[in-house]
Tab-separated table of C-alpha atoms and ligand atoms in Angstrom:
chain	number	residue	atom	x	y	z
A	1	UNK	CA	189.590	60.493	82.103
A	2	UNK	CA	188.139	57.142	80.654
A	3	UNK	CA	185.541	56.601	79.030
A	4	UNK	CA	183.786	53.192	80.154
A	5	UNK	CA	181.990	52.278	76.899
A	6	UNK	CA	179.233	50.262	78.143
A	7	UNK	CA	178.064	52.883	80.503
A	8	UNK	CA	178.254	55.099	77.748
A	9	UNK	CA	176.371	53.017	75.173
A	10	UNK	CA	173.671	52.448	78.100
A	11	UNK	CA	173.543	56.031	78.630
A	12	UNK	CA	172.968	56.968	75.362
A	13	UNK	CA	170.023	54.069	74.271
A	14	UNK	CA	168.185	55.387	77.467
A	15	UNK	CA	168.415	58.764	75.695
A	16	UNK	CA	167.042	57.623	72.179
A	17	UNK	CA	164.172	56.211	74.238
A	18	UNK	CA	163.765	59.934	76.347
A	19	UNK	CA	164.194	61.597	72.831
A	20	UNK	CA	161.513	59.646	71.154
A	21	UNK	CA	158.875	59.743	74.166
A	22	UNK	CA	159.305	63.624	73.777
A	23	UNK	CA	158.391	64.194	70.107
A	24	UNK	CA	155.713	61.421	70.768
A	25	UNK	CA	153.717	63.480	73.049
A	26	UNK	CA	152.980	65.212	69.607
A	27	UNK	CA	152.094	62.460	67.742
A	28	UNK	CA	149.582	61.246	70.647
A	29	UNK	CA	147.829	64.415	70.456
A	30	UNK	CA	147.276	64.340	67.086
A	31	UNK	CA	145.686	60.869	66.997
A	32	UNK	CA	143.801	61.668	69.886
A	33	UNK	CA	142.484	65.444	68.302
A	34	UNK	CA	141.947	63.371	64.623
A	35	UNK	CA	140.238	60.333	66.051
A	36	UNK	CA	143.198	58.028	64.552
A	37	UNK	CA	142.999	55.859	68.015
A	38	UNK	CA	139.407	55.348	68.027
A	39	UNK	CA	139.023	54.443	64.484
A	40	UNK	CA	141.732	51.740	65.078
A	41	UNK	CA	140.395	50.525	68.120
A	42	UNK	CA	137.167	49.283	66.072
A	43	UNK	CA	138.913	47.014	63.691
A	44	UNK	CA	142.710	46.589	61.972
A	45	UNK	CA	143.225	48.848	58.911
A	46	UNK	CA	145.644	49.941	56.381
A	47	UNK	CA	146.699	53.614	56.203
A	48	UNK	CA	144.638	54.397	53.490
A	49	UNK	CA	141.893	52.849	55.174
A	50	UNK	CA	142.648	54.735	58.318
A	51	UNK	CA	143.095	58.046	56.480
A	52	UNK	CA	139.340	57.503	54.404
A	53	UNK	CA	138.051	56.527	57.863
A	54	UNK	CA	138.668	59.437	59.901
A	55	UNK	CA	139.206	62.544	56.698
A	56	UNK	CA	142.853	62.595	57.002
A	57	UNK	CA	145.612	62.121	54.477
A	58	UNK	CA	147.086	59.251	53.652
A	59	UNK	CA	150.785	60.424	53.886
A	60	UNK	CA	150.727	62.001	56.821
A	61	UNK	CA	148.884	58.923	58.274
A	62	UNK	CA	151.026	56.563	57.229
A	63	UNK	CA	154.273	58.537	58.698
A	64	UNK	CA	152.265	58.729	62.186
A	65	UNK	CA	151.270	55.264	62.095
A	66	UNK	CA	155.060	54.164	62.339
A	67	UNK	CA	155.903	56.029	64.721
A	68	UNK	CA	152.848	54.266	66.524
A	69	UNK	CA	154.073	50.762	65.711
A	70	UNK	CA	157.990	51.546	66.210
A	71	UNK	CA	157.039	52.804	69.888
A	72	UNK	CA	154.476	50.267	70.485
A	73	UNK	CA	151.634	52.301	70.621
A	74	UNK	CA	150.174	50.311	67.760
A	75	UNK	CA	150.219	46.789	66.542
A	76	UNK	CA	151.206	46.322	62.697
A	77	UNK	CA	150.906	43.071	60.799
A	78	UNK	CA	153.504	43.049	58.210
A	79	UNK	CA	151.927	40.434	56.573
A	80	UNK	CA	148.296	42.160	56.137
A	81	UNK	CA	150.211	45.755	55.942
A	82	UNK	CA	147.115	46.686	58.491
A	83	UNK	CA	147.533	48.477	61.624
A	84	UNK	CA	145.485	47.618	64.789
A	85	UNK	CA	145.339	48.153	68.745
A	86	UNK	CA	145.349	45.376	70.793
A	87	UNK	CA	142.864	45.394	74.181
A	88	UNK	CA	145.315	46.728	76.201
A	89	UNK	CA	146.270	49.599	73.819
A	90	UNK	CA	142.582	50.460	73.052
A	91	UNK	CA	141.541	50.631	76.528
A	92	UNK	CA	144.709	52.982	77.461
A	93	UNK	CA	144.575	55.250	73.971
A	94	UNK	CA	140.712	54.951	72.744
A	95	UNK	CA	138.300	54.610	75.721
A	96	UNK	CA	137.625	58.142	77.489
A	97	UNK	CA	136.257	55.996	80.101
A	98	UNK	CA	138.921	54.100	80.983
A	99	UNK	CA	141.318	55.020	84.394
A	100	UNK	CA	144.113	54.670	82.288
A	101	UNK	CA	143.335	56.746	79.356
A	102	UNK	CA	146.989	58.407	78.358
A	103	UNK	CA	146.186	61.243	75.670
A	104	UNK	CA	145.468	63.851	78.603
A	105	UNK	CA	148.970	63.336	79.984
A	106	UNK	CA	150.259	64.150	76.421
A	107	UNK	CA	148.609	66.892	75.538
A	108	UNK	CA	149.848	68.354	79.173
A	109	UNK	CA	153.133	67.822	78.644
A	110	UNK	CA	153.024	69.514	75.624
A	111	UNK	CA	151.106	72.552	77.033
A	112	UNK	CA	153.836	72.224	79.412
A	113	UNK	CA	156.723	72.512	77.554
A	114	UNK	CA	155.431	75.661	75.469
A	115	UNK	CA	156.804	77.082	78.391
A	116	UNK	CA	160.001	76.699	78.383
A	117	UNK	CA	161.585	80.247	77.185
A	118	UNK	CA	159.912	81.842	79.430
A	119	UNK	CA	160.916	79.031	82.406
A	120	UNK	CA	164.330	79.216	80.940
A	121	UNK	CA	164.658	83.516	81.745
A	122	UNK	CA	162.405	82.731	85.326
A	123	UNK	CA	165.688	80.224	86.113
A	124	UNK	CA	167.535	83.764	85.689
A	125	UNK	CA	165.613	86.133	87.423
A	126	UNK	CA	163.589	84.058	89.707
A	127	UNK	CA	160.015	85.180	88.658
A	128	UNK	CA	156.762	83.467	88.745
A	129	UNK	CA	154.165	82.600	85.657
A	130	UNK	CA	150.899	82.134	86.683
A	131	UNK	CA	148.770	78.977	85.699
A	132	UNK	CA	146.395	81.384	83.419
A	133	UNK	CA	149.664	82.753	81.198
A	134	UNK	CA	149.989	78.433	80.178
A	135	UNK	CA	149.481	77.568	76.373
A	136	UNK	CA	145.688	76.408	76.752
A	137	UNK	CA	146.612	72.462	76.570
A	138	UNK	CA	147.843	72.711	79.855
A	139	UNK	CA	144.361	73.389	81.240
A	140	UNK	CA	142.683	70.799	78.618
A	141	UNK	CA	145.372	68.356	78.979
A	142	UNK	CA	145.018	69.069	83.433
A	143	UNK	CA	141.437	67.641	83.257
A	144	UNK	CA	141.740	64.873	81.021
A	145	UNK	CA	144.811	63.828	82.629
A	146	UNK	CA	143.559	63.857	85.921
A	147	UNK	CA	139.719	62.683	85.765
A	148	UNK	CA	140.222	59.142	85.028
A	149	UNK	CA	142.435	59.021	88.267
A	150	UNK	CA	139.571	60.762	89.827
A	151	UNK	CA	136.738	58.801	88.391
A	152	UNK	CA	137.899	55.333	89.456
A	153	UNK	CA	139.099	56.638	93.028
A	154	UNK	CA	137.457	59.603	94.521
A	155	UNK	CA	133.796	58.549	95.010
A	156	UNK	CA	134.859	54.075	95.794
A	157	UNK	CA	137.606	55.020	97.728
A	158	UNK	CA	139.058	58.132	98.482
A	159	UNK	CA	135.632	59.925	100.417
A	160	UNK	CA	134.709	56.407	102.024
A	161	UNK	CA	138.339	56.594	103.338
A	162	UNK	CA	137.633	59.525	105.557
A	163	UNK	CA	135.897	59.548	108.289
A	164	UNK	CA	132.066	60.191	108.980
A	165	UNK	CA	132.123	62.435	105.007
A	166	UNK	CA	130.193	59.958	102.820
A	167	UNK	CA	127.091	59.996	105.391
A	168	UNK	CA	127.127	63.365	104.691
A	169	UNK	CA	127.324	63.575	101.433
A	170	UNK	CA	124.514	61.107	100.952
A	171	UNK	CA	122.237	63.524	102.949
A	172	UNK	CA	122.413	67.045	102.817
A	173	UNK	CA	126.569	68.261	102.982
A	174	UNK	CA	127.686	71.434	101.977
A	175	UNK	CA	130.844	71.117	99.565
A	176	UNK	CA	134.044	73.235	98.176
A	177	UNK	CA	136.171	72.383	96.062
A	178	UNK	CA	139.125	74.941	96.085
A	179	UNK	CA	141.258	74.653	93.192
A	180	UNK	CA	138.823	73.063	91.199
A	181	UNK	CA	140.429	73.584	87.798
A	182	UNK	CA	137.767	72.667	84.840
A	183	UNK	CA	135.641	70.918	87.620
A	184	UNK	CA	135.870	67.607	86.654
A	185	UNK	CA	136.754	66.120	90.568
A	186	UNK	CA	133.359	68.695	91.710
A	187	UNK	CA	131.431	67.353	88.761
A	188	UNK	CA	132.255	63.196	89.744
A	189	UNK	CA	130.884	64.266	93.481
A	190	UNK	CA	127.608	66.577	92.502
A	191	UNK	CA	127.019	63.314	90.029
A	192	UNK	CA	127.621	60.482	92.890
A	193	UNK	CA	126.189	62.743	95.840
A	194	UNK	CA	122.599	64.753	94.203
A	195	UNK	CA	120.852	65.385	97.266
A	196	UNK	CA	124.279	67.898	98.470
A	197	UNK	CA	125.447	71.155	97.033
A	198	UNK	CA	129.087	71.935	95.646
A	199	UNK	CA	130.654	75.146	94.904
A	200	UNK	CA	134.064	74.796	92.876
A	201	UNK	CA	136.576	77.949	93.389
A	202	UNK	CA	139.607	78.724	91.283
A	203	UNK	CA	141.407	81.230	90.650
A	204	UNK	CA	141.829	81.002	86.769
A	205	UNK	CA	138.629	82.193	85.210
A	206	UNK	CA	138.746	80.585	82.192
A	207	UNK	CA	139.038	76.800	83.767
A	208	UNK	CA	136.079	78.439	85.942
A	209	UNK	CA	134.055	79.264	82.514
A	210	UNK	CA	135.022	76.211	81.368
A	211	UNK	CA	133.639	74.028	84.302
A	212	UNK	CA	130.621	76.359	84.281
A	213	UNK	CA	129.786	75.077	80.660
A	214	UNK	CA	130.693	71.576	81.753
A	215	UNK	CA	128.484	71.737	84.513
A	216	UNK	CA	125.402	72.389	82.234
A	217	UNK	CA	126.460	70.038	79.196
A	218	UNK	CA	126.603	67.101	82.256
A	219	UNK	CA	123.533	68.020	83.850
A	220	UNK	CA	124.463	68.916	87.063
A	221	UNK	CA	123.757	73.365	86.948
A	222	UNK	CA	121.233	72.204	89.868
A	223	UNK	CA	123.972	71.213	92.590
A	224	UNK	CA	126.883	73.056	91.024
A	225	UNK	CA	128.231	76.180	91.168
A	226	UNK	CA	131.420	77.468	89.700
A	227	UNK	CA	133.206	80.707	91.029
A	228	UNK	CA	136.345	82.404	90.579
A	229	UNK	CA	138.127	83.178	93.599
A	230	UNK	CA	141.168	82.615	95.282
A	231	UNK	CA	141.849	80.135	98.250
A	232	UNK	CA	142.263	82.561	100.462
A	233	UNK	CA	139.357	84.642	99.671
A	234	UNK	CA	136.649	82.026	98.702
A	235	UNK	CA	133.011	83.000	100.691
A	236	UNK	CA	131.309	80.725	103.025
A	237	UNK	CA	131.946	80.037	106.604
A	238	UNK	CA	129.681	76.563	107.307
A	239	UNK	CA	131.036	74.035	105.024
A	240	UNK	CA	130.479	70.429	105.890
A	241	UNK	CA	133.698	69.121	103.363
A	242	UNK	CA	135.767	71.259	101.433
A	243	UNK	CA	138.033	69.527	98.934
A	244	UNK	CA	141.513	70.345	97.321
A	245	UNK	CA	143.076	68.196	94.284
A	246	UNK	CA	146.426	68.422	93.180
A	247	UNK	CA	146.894	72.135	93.746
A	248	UNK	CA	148.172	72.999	97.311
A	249	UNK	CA	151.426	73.352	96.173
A	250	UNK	CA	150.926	75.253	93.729
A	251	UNK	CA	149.546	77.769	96.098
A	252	UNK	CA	151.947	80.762	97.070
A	253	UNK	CA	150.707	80.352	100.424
A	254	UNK	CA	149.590	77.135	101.159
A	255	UNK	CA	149.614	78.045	105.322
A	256	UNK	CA	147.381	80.838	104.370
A	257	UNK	CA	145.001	78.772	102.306
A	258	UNK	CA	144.639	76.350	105.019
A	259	UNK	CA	144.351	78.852	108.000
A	260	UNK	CA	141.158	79.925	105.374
A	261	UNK	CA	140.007	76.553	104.643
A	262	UNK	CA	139.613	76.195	108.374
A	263	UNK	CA	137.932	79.718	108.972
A	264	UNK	CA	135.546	77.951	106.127
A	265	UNK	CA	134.463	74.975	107.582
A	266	UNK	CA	132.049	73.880	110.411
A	267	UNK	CA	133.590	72.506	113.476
A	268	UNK	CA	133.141	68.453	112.686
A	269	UNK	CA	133.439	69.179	109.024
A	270	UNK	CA	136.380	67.602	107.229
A	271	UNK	CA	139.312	68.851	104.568
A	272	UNK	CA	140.632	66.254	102.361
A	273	UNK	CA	144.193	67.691	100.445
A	274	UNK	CA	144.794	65.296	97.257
A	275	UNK	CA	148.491	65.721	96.675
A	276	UNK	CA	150.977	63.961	94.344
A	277	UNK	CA	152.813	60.827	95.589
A	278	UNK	CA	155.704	61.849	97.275
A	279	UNK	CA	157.861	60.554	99.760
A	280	UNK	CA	159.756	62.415	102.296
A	281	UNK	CA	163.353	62.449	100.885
A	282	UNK	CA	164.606	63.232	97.843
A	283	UNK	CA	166.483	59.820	97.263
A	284	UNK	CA	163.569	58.258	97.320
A	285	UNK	CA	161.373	60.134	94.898
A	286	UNK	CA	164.178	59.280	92.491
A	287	UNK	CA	162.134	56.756	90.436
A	288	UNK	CA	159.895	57.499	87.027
A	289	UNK	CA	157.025	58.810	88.749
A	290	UNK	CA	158.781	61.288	90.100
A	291	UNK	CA	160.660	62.189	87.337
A	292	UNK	CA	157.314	63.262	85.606
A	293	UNK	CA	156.196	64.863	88.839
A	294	UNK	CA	159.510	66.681	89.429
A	295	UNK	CA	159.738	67.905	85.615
A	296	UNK	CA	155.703	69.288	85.781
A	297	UNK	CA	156.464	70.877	89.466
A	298	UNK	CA	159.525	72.744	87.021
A	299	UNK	CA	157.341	73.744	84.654
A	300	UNK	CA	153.924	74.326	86.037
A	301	UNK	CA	153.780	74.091	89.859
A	302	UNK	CA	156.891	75.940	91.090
A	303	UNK	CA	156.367	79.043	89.124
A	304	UNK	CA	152.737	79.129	90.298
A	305	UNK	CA	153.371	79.279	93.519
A	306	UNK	CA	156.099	81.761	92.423
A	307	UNK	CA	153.809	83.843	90.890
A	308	UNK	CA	151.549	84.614	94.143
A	309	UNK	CA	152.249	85.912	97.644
A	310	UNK	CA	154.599	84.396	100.070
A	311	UNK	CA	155.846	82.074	96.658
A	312	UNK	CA	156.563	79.373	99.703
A	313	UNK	CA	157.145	76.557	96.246
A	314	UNK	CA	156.441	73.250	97.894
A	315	UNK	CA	156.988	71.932	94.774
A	316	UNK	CA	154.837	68.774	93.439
A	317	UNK	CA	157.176	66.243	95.624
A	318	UNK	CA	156.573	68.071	98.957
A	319	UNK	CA	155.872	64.492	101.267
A	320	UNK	CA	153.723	63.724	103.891
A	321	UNK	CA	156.214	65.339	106.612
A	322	UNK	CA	155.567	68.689	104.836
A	323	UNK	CA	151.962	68.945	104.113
A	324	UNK	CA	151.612	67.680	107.706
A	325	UNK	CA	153.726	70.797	109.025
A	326	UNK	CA	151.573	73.480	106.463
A	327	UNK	CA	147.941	71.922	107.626
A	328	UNK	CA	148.854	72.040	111.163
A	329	UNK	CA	150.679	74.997	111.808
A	330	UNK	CA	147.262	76.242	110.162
A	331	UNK	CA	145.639	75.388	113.257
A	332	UNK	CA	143.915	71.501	112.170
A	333	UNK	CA	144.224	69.548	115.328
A	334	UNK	CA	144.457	66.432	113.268
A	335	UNK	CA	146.077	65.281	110.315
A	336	UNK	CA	146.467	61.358	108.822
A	337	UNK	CA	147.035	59.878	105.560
A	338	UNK	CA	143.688	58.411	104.659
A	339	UNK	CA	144.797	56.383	101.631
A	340	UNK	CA	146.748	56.366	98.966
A	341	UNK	CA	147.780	55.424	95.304
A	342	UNK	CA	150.862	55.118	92.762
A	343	UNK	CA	150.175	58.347	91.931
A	344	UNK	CA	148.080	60.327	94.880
A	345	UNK	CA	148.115	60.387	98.534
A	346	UNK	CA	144.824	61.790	100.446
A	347	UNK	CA	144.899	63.124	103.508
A	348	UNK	CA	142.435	63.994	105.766
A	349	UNK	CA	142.529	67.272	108.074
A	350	UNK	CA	139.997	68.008	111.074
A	351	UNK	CA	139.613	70.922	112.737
B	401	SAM	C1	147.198	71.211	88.724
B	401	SAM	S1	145.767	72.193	88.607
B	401	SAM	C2	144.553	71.144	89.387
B	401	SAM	C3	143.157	71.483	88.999
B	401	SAM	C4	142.061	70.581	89.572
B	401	SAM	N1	142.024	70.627	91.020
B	401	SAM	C5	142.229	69.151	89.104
B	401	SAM	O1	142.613	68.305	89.911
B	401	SAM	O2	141.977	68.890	87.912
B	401	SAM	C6	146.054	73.466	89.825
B	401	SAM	C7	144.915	74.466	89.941
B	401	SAM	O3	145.151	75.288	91.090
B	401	SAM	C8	144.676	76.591	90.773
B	401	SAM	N2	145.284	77.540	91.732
B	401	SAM	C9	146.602	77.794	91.922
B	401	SAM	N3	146.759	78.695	92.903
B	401	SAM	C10	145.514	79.020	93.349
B	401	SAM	C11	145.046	79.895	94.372
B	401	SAM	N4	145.877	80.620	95.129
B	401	SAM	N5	143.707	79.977	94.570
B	401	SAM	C12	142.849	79.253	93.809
B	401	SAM	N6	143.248	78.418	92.826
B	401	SAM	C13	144.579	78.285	92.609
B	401	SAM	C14	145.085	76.778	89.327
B	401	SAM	O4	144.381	77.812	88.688
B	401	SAM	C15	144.778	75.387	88.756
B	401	SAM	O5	143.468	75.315	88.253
């Protein structure tokens, strides 16, 4: 056997890279949890400005704050000794607001990978773990990883997308949103749409409890109710648009949830299934998003679906050719990709 050295040598930096994006999902939590990115995003500082700033210690800060500047998470000025964000950084790390605010993403991998004994013995024996038996980031982390996606798509382009939904929704429409997690994609529609009503269902009572609080904090108790049920159970039978985001797959029996999703809804009512991006084939999922998709479907998605009846594990890279196959052997008469982004493809099912 030889060794080619270069290949080697290239193997190996990409691994220092992996190895330090791992242990720096911890270090984005904790700026995000101690306030360390929003501080900096007002103005430069030293560590011991950053540390009186936000109550912290100025040791610990200081150790973080390399780590920020050797990854290039933060900006230092060797000259100043200060620390700062540029635009770019603060909009991505400090602004809540923002569609591409990061820390969620973190603080879900991390939930994630609290997993992994127990992921390593359901390799062995094959068995499921529910979303509910998750360290509790993963359901924090879900939300705030998802809702910026959400908040700068779902209501400008995703719903006006479909067809004949947002003249609905402007009116009088009857919603569900199955799957709803902590609520946050029910909450962005009762906000945009006041005049219809939305129920969110999950099956996880404490993300239900969770978007029930939400739900009064935002001001929206009026048009939004949250209940725990599954998607195969859910009440309600005249349903103008019922929603699902990012959770299909992780159904054990996504054919049974649709065959109920269409028992749900009136006859010109609409189902719109928010999936991950995915292509059809394997080789060509092959790239970095679906590395992160691929490793969360290991952790998260795949046992969930494991975990319930049928276990049918699409997986989080199922592809249009496969959703297409579960919504219509449900009994939808149509099926199309309404739209898409890097990281989500909506489709739109009619009965
Ligand atoms: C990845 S999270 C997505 C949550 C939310 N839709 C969002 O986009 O933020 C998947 C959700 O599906 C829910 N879920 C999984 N299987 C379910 C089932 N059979 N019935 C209802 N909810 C289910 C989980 O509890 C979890 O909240």
């Amino acid at each position: 056997m030889t060794i080619d050295m270069d290949k080697l040598n290239a193997f190996v930096g990409r691994f220092v890279g992996d190895l330090g994006a791992a242990v720096h999902a911890g270090m984005v939590v904790i700026g995000e949890k101690l306030g360390l990115y929003k501080a900096l995003a007002v103005q430069p500082m030293t560590s011991a400005e950053l540390a009186a700033r936000t109550g912290t210690d100025e040791r610990y800060v200081r150790e973080w704050l390399a780590s920020q500047a050797a990854g290039e998470y933060v900006t230092y000025n060797e000259k100043t000794n200060e620390f700062s964000l540029t635009e770019e950084q603060a909009f991505a790390l400090a602004n809540e607001d923002s569609p591409a605010y990061l820390p969620g993403a973190f603080q879900l991998a991390l939930g994630s990978l609290a997993a992994v004994p127990r992921i390593v013995e359901s390799f062995r024996s094959g068995a499921g773990m529910e979303w509910g038996e998750h360290d509790e980031n993963v359901f924090h982390g879900c939300e705030k990883f998802f809702r910026p996606g959400y908040a700068a798509n779902l209501v400008s382009s995703w719903i006006p997308a479909l067809q004949d939904v947002k003249g609905k929704l402007d009116s009088d429409a009857r919603v569900a949103d199955v799957g709803c997690g902590k609520g946050a994609s029910t909450m962005l529609m009762a906000k945009a749409f006041p005049k219809s009503h939305f129920v969110g269902f999950d099956y996880h009572d404490a993300s239900i409890a969770g978007a029930r609080d939400s739900a009064k904090r935002e001001g929206v108790a009026d048009r939004v109710t949250f209940e725990v049920a599954k998607a195969k159970e859910y009440p309600g039978n005249d349903y103008d648009f019922v929603t699902v985001f990012d959770c299909l797959h992780d159904m054990g029996d996504p054919v049974g949830a649709a065959t109920h999703v269409l028992r749900s809804l009136r006859k010109d009512g609409t189902w719109m299934v928010v999936e991950p991006f995915a292509n059809d084939e394997l080789k060509d999922n092959l790239n970095p998003v679906g590395r992160v998709y691929y490793s969360f479907s290991t952790l998260l998605c795949t046992p969930c679906s494991r975990s319930q009846e049928v276990g049918l594990c699409l997986g989080a890279q199922s592809g249009e050719a496969r959703i297409r196959q579960v919504v219509t052997s449900a009994g939808f008469s149509r099926f199309r990709r309404a739209t898409e982004t890097p990281f989500n493809i909506v489709y739109e099912a009619r009965p």
